[in-house]
PDB file of C-alpha atoms in Angstrom:
ATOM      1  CA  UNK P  24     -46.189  63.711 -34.225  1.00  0.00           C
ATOM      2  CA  UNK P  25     -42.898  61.695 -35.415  1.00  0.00           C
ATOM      3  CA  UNK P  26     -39.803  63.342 -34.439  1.00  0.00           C
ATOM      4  CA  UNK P  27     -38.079  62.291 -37.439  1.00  0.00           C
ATOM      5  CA  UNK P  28     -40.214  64.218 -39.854  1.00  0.00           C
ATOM      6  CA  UNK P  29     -43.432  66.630 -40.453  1.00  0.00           C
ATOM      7  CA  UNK P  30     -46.171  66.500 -42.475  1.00  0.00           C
ATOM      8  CA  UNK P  31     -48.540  68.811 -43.684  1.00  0.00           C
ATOM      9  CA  UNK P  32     -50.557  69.192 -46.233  1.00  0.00           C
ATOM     10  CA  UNK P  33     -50.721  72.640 -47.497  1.00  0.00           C
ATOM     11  CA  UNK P  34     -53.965  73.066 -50.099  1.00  0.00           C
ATOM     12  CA  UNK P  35     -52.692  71.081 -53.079  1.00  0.00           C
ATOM     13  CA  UNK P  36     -49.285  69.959 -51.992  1.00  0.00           C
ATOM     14  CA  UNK P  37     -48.115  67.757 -48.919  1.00  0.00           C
ATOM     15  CA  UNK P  38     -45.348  69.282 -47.688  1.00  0.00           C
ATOM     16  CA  UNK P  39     -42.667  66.971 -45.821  1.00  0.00           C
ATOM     17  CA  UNK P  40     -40.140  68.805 -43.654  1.00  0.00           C
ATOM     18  CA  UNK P  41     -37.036  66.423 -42.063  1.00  0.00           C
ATOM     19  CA  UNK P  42     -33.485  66.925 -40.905  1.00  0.00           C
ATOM     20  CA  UNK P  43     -30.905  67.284 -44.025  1.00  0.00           C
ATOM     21  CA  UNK P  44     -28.756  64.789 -41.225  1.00  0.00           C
ATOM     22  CA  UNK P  45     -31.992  62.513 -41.479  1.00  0.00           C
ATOM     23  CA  UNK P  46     -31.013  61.045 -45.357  1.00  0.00           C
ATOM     24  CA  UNK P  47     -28.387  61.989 -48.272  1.00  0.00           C
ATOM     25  CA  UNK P  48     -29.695  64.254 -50.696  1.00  0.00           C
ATOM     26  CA  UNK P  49     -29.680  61.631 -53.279  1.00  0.00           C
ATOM     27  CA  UNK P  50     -31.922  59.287 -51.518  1.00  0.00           C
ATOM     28  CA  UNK P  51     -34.403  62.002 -51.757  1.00  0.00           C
ATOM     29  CA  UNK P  52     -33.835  62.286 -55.188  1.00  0.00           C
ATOM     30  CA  UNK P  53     -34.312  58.928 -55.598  1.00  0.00           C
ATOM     31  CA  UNK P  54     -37.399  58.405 -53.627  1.00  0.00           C
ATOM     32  CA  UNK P  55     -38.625  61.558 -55.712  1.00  0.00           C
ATOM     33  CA  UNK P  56     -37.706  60.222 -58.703  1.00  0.00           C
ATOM     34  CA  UNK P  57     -39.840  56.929 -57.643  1.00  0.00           C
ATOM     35  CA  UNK P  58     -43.066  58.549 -56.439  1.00  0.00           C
ATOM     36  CA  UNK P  59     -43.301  60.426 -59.972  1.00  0.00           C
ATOM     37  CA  UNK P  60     -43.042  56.940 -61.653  1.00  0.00           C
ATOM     38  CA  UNK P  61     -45.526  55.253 -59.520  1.00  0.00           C
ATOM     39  CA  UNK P  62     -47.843  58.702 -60.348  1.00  0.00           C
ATOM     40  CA  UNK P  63     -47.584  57.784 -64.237  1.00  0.00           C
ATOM     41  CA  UNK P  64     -48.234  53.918 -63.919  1.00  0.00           C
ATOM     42  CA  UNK P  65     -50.949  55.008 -61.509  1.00  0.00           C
ATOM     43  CA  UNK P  66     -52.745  57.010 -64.406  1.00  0.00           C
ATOM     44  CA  UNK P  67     -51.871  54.580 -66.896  1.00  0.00           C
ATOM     45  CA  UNK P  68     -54.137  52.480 -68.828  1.00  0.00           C
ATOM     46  CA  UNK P  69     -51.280  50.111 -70.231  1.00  0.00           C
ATOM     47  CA  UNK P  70     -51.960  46.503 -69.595  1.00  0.00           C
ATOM     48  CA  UNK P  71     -48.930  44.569 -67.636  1.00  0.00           C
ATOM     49  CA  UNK P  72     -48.228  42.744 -71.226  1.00  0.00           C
ATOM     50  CA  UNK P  73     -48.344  45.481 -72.823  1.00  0.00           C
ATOM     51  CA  UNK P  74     -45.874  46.880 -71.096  1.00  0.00           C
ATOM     52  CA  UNK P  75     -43.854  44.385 -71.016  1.00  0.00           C
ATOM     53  CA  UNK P  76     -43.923  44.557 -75.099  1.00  0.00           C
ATOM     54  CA  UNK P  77     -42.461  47.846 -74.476  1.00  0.00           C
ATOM     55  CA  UNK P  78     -39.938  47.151 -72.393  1.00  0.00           C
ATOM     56  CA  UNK P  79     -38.731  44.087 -74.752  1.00  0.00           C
ATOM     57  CA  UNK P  80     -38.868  46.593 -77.400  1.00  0.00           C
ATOM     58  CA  UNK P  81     -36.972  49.475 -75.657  1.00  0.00           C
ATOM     59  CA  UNK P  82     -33.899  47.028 -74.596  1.00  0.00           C
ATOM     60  CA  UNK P  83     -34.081  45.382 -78.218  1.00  0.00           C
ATOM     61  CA  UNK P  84     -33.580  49.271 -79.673  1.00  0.00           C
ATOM     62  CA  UNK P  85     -31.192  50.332 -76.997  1.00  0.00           C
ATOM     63  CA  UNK P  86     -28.774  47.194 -77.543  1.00  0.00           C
ATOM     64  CA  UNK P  87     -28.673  47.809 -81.099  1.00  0.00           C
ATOM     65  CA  UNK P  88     -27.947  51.513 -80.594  1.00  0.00           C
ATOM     66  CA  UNK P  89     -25.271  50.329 -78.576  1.00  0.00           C
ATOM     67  CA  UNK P  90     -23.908  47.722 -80.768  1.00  0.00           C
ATOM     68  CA  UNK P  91     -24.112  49.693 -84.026  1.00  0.00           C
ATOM     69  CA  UNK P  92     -21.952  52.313 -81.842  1.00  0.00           C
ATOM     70  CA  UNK P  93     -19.576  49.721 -81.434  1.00  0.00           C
ATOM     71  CA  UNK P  94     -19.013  48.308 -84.593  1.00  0.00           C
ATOM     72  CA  UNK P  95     -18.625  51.506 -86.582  1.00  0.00           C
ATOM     73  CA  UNK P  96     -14.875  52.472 -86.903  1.00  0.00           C
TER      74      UNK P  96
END
C-alpha cells in the first residue's frame, strides 16, 4: 500500500482517500474535471476530424460572439 494515498473500490465507485497537505484543492478539481472529459471522449463515437470540424466551428462562433460584443457601442 502507497503511503501517499488509498484506494478502494467500494461496489460502483473507487474511492481515493489522500492527505488535503498531499495537493491544492484545485488540482483535484482539475484532475476531476479531466477524468470526466476523458469519460465522454471515451464513449464517443466522433471521428478525430470530426471533431476537429467542431472545434473550428466552436472558435469561429465564439470569436464572432466576441467581436460583435466589441463593436457594438
Amino acid at each position: 500500500m502507497n503511503s501517499f494515498y488509498n484506494i478502494a473500490v467500494e461496489s460502483r465507485e473507487i474511492v481515493v482517500r489522500f492527505s488535503k497537505d498531499l495537493i491544492d484543492r484545485e488540482t483535484v478539481i482539475k484532475f476531476l474535471d479531466y477524468l470526466e472529459l476523458e469519460s465522454i471522449r471515451r464513449r464517443s463515437r466522433m471521428t478525430q476530424g470530426e471533431a476537429d470540424s467542431l472545434a473550428d466551428e466552436i472558435d469561429r462562433s465564439g470569436w464572432q460572439n466576441l467581436k460583435l460584443g466589441f463593436l457594438q457601442p
